[in-house]
Short mmCIF file of C-alpha atoms in Angstrom, two decimals:
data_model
loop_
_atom_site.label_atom_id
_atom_site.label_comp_id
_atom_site.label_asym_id
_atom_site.label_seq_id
_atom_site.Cartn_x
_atom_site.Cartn_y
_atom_site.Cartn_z
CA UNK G 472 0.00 0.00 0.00
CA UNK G 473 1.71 3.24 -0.82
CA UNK G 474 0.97 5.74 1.81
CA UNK G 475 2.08 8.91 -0.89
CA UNK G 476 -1.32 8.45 -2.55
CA UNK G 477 -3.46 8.71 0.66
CA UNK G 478 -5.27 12.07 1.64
CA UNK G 479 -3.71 13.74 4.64
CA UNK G 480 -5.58 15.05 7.41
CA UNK G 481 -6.16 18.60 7.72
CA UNK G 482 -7.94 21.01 10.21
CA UNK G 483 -10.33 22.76 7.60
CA UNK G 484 -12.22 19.63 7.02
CA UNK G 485 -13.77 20.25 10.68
CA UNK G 486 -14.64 23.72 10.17
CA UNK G 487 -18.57 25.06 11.01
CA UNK G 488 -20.37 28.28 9.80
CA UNK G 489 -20.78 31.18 12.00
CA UNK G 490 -24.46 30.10 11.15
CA UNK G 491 -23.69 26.13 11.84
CA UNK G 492 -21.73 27.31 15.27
CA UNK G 493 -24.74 29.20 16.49
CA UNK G 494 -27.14 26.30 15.64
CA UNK G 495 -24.98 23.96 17.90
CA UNK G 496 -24.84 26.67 20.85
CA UNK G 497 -28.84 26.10 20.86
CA UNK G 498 -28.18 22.50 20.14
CA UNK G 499 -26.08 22.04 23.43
CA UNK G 500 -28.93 23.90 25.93
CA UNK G 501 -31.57 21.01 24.31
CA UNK G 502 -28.68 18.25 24.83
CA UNK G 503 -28.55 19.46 28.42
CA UNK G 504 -32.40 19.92 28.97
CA UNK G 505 -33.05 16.36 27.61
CA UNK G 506 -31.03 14.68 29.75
CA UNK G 507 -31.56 16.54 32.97
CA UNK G 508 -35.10 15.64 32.42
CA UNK G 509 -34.43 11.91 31.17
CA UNK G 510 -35.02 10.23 34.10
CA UNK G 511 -39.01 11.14 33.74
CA UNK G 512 -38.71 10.85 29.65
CA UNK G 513 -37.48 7.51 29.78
CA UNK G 514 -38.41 6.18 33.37
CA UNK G 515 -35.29 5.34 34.73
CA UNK G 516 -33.44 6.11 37.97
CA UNK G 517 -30.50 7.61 36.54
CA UNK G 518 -30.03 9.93 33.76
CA UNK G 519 -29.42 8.60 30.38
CA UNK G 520 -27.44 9.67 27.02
CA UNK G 521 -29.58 11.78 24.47
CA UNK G 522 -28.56 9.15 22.17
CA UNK G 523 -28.20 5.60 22.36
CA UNK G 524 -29.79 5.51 26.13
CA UNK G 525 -30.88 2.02 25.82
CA UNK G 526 -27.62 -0.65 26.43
CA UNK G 527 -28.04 -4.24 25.45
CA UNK G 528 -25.24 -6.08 26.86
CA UNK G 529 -21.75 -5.03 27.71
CA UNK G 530 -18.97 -7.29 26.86
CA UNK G 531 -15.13 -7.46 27.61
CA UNK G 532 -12.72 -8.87 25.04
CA UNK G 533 -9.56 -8.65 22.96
CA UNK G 534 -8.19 -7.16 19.88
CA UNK G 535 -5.64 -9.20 18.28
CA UNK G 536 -3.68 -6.99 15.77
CA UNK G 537 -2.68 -8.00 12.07
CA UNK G 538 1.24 -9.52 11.97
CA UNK G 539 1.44 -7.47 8.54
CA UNK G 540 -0.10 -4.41 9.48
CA UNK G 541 1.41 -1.05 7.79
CA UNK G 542 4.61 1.14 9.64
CA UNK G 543 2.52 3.73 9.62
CA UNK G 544 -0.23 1.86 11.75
CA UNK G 545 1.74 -0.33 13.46
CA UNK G 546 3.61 3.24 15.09
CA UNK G 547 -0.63 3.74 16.44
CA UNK G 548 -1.02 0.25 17.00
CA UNK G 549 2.14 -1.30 17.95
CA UNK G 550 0.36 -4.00 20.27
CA UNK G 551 0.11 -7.56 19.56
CA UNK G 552 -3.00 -7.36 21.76
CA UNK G 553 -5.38 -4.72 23.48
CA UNK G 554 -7.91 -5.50 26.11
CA UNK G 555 -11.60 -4.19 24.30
CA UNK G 556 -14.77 -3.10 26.15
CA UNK G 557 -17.66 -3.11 23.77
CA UNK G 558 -21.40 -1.55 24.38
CA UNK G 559 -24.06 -3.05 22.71
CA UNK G 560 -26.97 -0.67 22.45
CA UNK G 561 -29.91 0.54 20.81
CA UNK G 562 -29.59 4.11 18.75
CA UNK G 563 -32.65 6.12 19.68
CA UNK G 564 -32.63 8.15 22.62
CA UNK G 565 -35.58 7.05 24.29
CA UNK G 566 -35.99 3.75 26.04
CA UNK G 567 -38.94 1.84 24.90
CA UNK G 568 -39.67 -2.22 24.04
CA UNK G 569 -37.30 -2.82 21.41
CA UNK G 570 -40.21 -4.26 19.03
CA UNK G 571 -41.35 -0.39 18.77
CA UNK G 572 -38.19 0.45 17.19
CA UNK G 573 -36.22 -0.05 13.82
CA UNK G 574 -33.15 -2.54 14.48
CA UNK G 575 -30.89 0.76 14.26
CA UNK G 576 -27.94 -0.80 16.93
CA UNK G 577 -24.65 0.72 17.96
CA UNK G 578 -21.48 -1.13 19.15
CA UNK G 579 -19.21 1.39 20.85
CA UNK G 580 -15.61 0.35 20.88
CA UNK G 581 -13.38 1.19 23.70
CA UNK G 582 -9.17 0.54 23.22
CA UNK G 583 -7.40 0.34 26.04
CA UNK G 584 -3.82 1.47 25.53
CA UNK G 585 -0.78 2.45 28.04
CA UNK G 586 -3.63 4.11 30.26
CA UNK G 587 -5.56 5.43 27.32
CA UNK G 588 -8.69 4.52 26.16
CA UNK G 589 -9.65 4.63 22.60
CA UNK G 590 -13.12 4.84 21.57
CA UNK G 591 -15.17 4.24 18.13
CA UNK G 592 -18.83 4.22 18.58
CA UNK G 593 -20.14 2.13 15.27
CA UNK G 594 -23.42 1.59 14.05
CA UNK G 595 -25.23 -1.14 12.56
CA UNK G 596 -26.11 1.18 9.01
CA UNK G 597 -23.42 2.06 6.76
CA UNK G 598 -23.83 6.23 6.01
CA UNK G 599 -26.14 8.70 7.50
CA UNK G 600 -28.97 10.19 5.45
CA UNK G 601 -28.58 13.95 6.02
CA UNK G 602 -25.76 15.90 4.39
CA UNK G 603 -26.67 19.06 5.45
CA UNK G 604 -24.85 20.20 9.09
CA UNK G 605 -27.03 23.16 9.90
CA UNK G 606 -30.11 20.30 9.18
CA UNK G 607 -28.75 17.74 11.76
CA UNK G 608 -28.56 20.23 14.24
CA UNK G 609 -32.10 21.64 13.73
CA UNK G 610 -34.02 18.08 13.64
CA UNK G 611 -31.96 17.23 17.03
CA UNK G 612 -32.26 20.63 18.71
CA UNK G 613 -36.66 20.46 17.77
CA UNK G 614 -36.44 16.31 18.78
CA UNK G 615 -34.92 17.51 22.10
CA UNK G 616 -37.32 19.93 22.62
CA UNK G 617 -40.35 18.26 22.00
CA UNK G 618 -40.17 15.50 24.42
CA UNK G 619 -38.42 17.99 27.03
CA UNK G 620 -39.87 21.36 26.90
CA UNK G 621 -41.62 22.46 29.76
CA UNK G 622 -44.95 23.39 28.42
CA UNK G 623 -47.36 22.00 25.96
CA UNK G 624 -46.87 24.65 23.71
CA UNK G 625 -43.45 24.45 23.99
CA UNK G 626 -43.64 21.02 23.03
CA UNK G 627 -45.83 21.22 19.72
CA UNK G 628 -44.42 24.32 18.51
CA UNK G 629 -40.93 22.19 18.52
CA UNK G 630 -42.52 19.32 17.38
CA UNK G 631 -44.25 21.15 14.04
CA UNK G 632 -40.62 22.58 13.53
CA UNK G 633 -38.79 18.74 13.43
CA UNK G 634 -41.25 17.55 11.39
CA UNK G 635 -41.53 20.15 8.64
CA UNK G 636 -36.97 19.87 9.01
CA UNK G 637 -37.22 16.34 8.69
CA UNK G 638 -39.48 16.57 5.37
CA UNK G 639 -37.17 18.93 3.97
CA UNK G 640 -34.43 16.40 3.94
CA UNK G 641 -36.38 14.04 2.78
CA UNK G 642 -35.94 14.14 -0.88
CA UNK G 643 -31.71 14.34 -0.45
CA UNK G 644 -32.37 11.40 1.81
CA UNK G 645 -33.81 9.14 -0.84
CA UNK G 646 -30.94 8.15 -2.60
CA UNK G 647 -30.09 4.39 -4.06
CA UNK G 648 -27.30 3.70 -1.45
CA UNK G 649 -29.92 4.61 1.13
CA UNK G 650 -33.04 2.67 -0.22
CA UNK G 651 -30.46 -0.20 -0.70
CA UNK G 652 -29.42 -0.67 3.23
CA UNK G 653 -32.91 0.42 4.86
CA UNK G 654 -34.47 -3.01 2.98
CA UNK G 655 -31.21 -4.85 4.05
CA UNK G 656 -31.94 -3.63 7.81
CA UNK G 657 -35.63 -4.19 7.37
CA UNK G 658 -34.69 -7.93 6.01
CA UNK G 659 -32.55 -8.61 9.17
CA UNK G 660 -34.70 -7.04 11.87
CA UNK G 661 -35.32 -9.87 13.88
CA UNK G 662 -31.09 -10.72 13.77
CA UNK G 663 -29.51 -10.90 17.31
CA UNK G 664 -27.83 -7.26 17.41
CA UNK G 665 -24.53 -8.96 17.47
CA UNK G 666 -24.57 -10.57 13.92
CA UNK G 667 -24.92 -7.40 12.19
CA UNK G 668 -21.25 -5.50 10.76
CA UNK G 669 -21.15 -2.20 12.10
CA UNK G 670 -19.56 1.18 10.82
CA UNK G 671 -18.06 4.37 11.87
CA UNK G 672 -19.85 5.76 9.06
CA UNK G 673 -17.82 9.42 10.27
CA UNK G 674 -14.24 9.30 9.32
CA UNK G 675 -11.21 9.59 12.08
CA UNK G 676 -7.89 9.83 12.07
CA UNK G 677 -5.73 7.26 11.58
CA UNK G 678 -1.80 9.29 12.12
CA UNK G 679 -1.36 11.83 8.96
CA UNK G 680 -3.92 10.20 7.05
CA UNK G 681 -7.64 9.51 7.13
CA UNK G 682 -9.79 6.46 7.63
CA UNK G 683 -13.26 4.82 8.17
CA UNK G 684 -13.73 1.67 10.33
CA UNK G 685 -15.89 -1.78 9.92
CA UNK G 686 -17.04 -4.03 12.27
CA UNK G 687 -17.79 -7.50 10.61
CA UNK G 688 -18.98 -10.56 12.95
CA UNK G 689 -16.14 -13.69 10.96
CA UNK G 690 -18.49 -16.31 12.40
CA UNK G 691 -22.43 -17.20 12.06
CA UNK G 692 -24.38 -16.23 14.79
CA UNK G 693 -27.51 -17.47 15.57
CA UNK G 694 -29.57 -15.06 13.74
CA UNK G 695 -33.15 -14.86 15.71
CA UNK G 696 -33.27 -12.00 18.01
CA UNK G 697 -35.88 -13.69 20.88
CA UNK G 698 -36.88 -9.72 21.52
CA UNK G 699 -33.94 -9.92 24.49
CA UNK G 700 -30.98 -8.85 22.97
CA UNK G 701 -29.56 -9.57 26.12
CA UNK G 702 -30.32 -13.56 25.96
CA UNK G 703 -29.96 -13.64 22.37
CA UNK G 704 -25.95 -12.15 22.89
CA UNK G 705 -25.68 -15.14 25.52
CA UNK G 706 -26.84 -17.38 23.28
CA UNK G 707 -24.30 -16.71 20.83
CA UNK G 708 -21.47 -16.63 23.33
CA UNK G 709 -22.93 -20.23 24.70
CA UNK G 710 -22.01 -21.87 21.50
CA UNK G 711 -18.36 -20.67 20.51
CA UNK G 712 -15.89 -17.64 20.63
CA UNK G 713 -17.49 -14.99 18.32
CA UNK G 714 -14.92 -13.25 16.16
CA UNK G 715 -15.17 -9.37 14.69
CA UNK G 716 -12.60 -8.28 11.55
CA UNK G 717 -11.97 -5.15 12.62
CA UNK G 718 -11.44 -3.19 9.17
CA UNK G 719 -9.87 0.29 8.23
CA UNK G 720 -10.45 1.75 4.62
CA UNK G 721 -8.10 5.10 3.76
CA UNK G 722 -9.11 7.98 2.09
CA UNK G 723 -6.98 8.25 -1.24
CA UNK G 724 -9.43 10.60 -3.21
CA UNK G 725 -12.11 12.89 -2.02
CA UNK G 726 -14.21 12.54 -4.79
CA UNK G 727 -14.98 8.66 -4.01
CA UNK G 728 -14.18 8.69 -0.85
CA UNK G 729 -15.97 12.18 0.30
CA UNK G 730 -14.81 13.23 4.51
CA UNK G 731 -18.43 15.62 4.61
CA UNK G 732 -20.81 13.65 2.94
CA UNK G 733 -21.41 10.83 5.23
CA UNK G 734 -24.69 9.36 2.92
CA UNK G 735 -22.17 8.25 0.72
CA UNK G 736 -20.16 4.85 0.74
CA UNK G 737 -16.74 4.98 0.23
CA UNK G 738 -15.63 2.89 -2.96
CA UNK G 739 -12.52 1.67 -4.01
CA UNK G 740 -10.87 2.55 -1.04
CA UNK G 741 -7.66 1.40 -0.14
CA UNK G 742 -8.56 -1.46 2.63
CA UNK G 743 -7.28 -3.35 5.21
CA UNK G 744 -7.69 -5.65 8.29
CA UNK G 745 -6.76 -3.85 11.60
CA UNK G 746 -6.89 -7.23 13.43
CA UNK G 747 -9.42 -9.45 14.90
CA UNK G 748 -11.98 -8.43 18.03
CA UNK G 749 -12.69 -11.87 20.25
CA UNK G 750 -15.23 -12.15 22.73
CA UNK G 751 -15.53 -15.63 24.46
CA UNK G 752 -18.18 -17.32 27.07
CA UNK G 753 -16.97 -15.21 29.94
CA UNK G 754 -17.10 -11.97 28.16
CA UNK G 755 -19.95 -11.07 28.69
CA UNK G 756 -20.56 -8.94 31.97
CA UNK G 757 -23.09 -7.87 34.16
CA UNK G 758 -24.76 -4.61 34.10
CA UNK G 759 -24.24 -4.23 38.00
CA UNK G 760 -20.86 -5.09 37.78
CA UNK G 761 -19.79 -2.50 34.89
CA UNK G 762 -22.30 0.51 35.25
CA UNK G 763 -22.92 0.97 31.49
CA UNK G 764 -25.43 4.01 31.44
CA UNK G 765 -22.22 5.62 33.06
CA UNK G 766 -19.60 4.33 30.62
CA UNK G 767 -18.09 7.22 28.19
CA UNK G 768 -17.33 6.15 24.65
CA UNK G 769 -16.11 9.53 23.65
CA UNK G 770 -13.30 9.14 21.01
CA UNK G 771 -12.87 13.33 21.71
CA UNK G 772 -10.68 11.69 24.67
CA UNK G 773 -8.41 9.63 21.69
CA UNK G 774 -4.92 10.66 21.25
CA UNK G 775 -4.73 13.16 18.59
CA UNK G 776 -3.79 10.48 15.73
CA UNK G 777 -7.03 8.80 16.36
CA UNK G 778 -9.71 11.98 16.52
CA UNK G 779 -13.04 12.08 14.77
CA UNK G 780 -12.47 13.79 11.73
CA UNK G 781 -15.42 15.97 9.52
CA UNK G 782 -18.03 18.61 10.54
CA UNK G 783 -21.33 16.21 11.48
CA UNK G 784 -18.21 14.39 13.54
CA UNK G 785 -17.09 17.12 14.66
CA UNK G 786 -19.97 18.79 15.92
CA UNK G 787 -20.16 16.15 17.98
CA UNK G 788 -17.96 17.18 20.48
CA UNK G 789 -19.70 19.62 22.39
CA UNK G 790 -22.41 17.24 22.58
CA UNK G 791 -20.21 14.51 23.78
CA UNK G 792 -19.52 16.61 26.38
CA UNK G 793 -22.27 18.71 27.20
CA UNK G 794 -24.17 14.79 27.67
CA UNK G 795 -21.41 13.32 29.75
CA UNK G 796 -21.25 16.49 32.62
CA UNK G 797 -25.16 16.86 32.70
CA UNK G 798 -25.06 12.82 33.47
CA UNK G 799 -22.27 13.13 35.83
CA UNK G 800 -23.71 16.34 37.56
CA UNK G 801 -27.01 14.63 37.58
CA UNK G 802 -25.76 11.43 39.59
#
């Protein structure tokens, strides 16, 4: 693989509007009014995430790194072998019987390294149907306020708003690529949610260069979902080891392989396989003993050479953290 081809990083590809900055200012104040009120939203005794607030399972395990893997990733990742927690959980931000949802999943990947931790939350749909940044913010500022807002009025003024947002984006949202992995999902809803491949969909950093990541379960898992993901991951585990490739693609042209426009799938990218993920009978853990509605997978705390890279990504940051202290200062 020669490296000379590949894209470099650089700053300007997380840059926001004055306009865009602005919108996530308001977005932050709904982040924090959602979850100081998520207790009541979603009937829990703690306060959850204002995305992904429902966890599945949470597993320990192992990444076992490629022998062959490049000089320029084996600087990153010069381990033979990293201890892996791994957070299975569902993507919407308010917890309801998993039946009533889409099988949208997230596994969130955390690296530890040296006393670092290295996080890549993943999800179980390859790109993400909005392009526009100032959009995303809007439908998640008006979802926030809807189900948080302190009056009625309140409430359906914010709800008219992320409704007429979301049918603006509509058309841009019906593309092939998209109509192509919704009836995939739809196909597989009733799979366990640890047989699906999962993606970063957002680019990060991988060094100087650029990269997306892939999730991919190397061995058949049993592919009913009993409506417990909980007993269905068990299941799995009770019959064998079950393997994830763990795969990185490089950016080597912007045109095919875009950093901004996350509804489209990177093509003829130059690929490769990081290593191998294991989780084995023991892995998985017990929500008592590892409290996972407080467990951060922020990759904002990775190591500069492994940072989320783009503006949706990047925006993302203040809402990392503007979730994470309103939890904490909630507790």
């Amino acid at each position: 693989m020669n490296f000379d081809t590949l894209v470099r990083f650089d700053r300007s590809y997380n840059t926001l509007s004055s306009s865009e900055v602005q919108w996530l200012r308001r977005t932050v104040e709904s982040v924090e009014q959602f979850v100081k009120k998520s207790r009541a939203i979603n009937k829990q005794p703690f306060a959850t995430r204002n995305a992904h607030a429902q966890t599945f399972s949470v597993l320990r395990g192992y990444l076992f790194t490629n022998d062959n893997l490049p000089a320029q990733v084996r600087s990153i990742f010069d381990k033979e072998n990293y201890k892996v927690l791994v957070r299975y959980s569902h993507g919407n931000p308010l917890i309801r019987p998993v039946n009533q949802f889409l099988p949208a999943y997230g596994m969130a990947i955390k690296i530890y390294s040296d006393g670092e931790e290295w996080s890549f939350p993943l999800v179980n749909f390859p790109i993400f149907p909005i392009k526009s940044v100032k959009k995303v913010l809007q439908i998640f500022t008006n979802f926030n306020a809807a189900v948080s807002s302190a009056t009625k009025t309140k409430r359906t003024f914010s709800l008219a708003w992320l409704l007429k947002n979301i049918v603006s984006v509509v058309p841009s949202a019906l593309s092939w690529s998209m109509l192509k992995n919704t009836v995939k999902l739809l196909f597989r809803k009733n799979q366990s949610a640890i047989g699906f491949p999962y993606y970063s969909v957002g680019v990060y950093r991988m060094g100087s260069y650029m990269m997306k990541l892939k999730a991919t379960p190397s061995k058949k898992v049993p592919l009913t979902n009993t409506g417990d993901h909980q007993s269905s991951i068990e299941q799995a585990l009770s019959s064998g080891d079950v393997h994830f490739d763990l795969t990185v693609q490089l950016c080597a042209d912007l045109q095919n392989q875009p950093v901004n426009d996350l509804s489209v799938e990177w093509k003829n990218a130059p690929e490769f396989t990081l290593g191998r993920i294991q989780f084995t009978k023991g892995s998985l853990k017990d929500s008592s003993l590892i409290p996972a509605h407080k467990t951060s997978f922020n990759p904002f705390e990775n190591p500069q050479e492994l940072q989320p890279v783009g503006q949706i990504q990047y925006l993302r940051k203040d809402v990392y953290d503007a979730s994470i202290s309103t939890r904490r200062a909630e507790e």
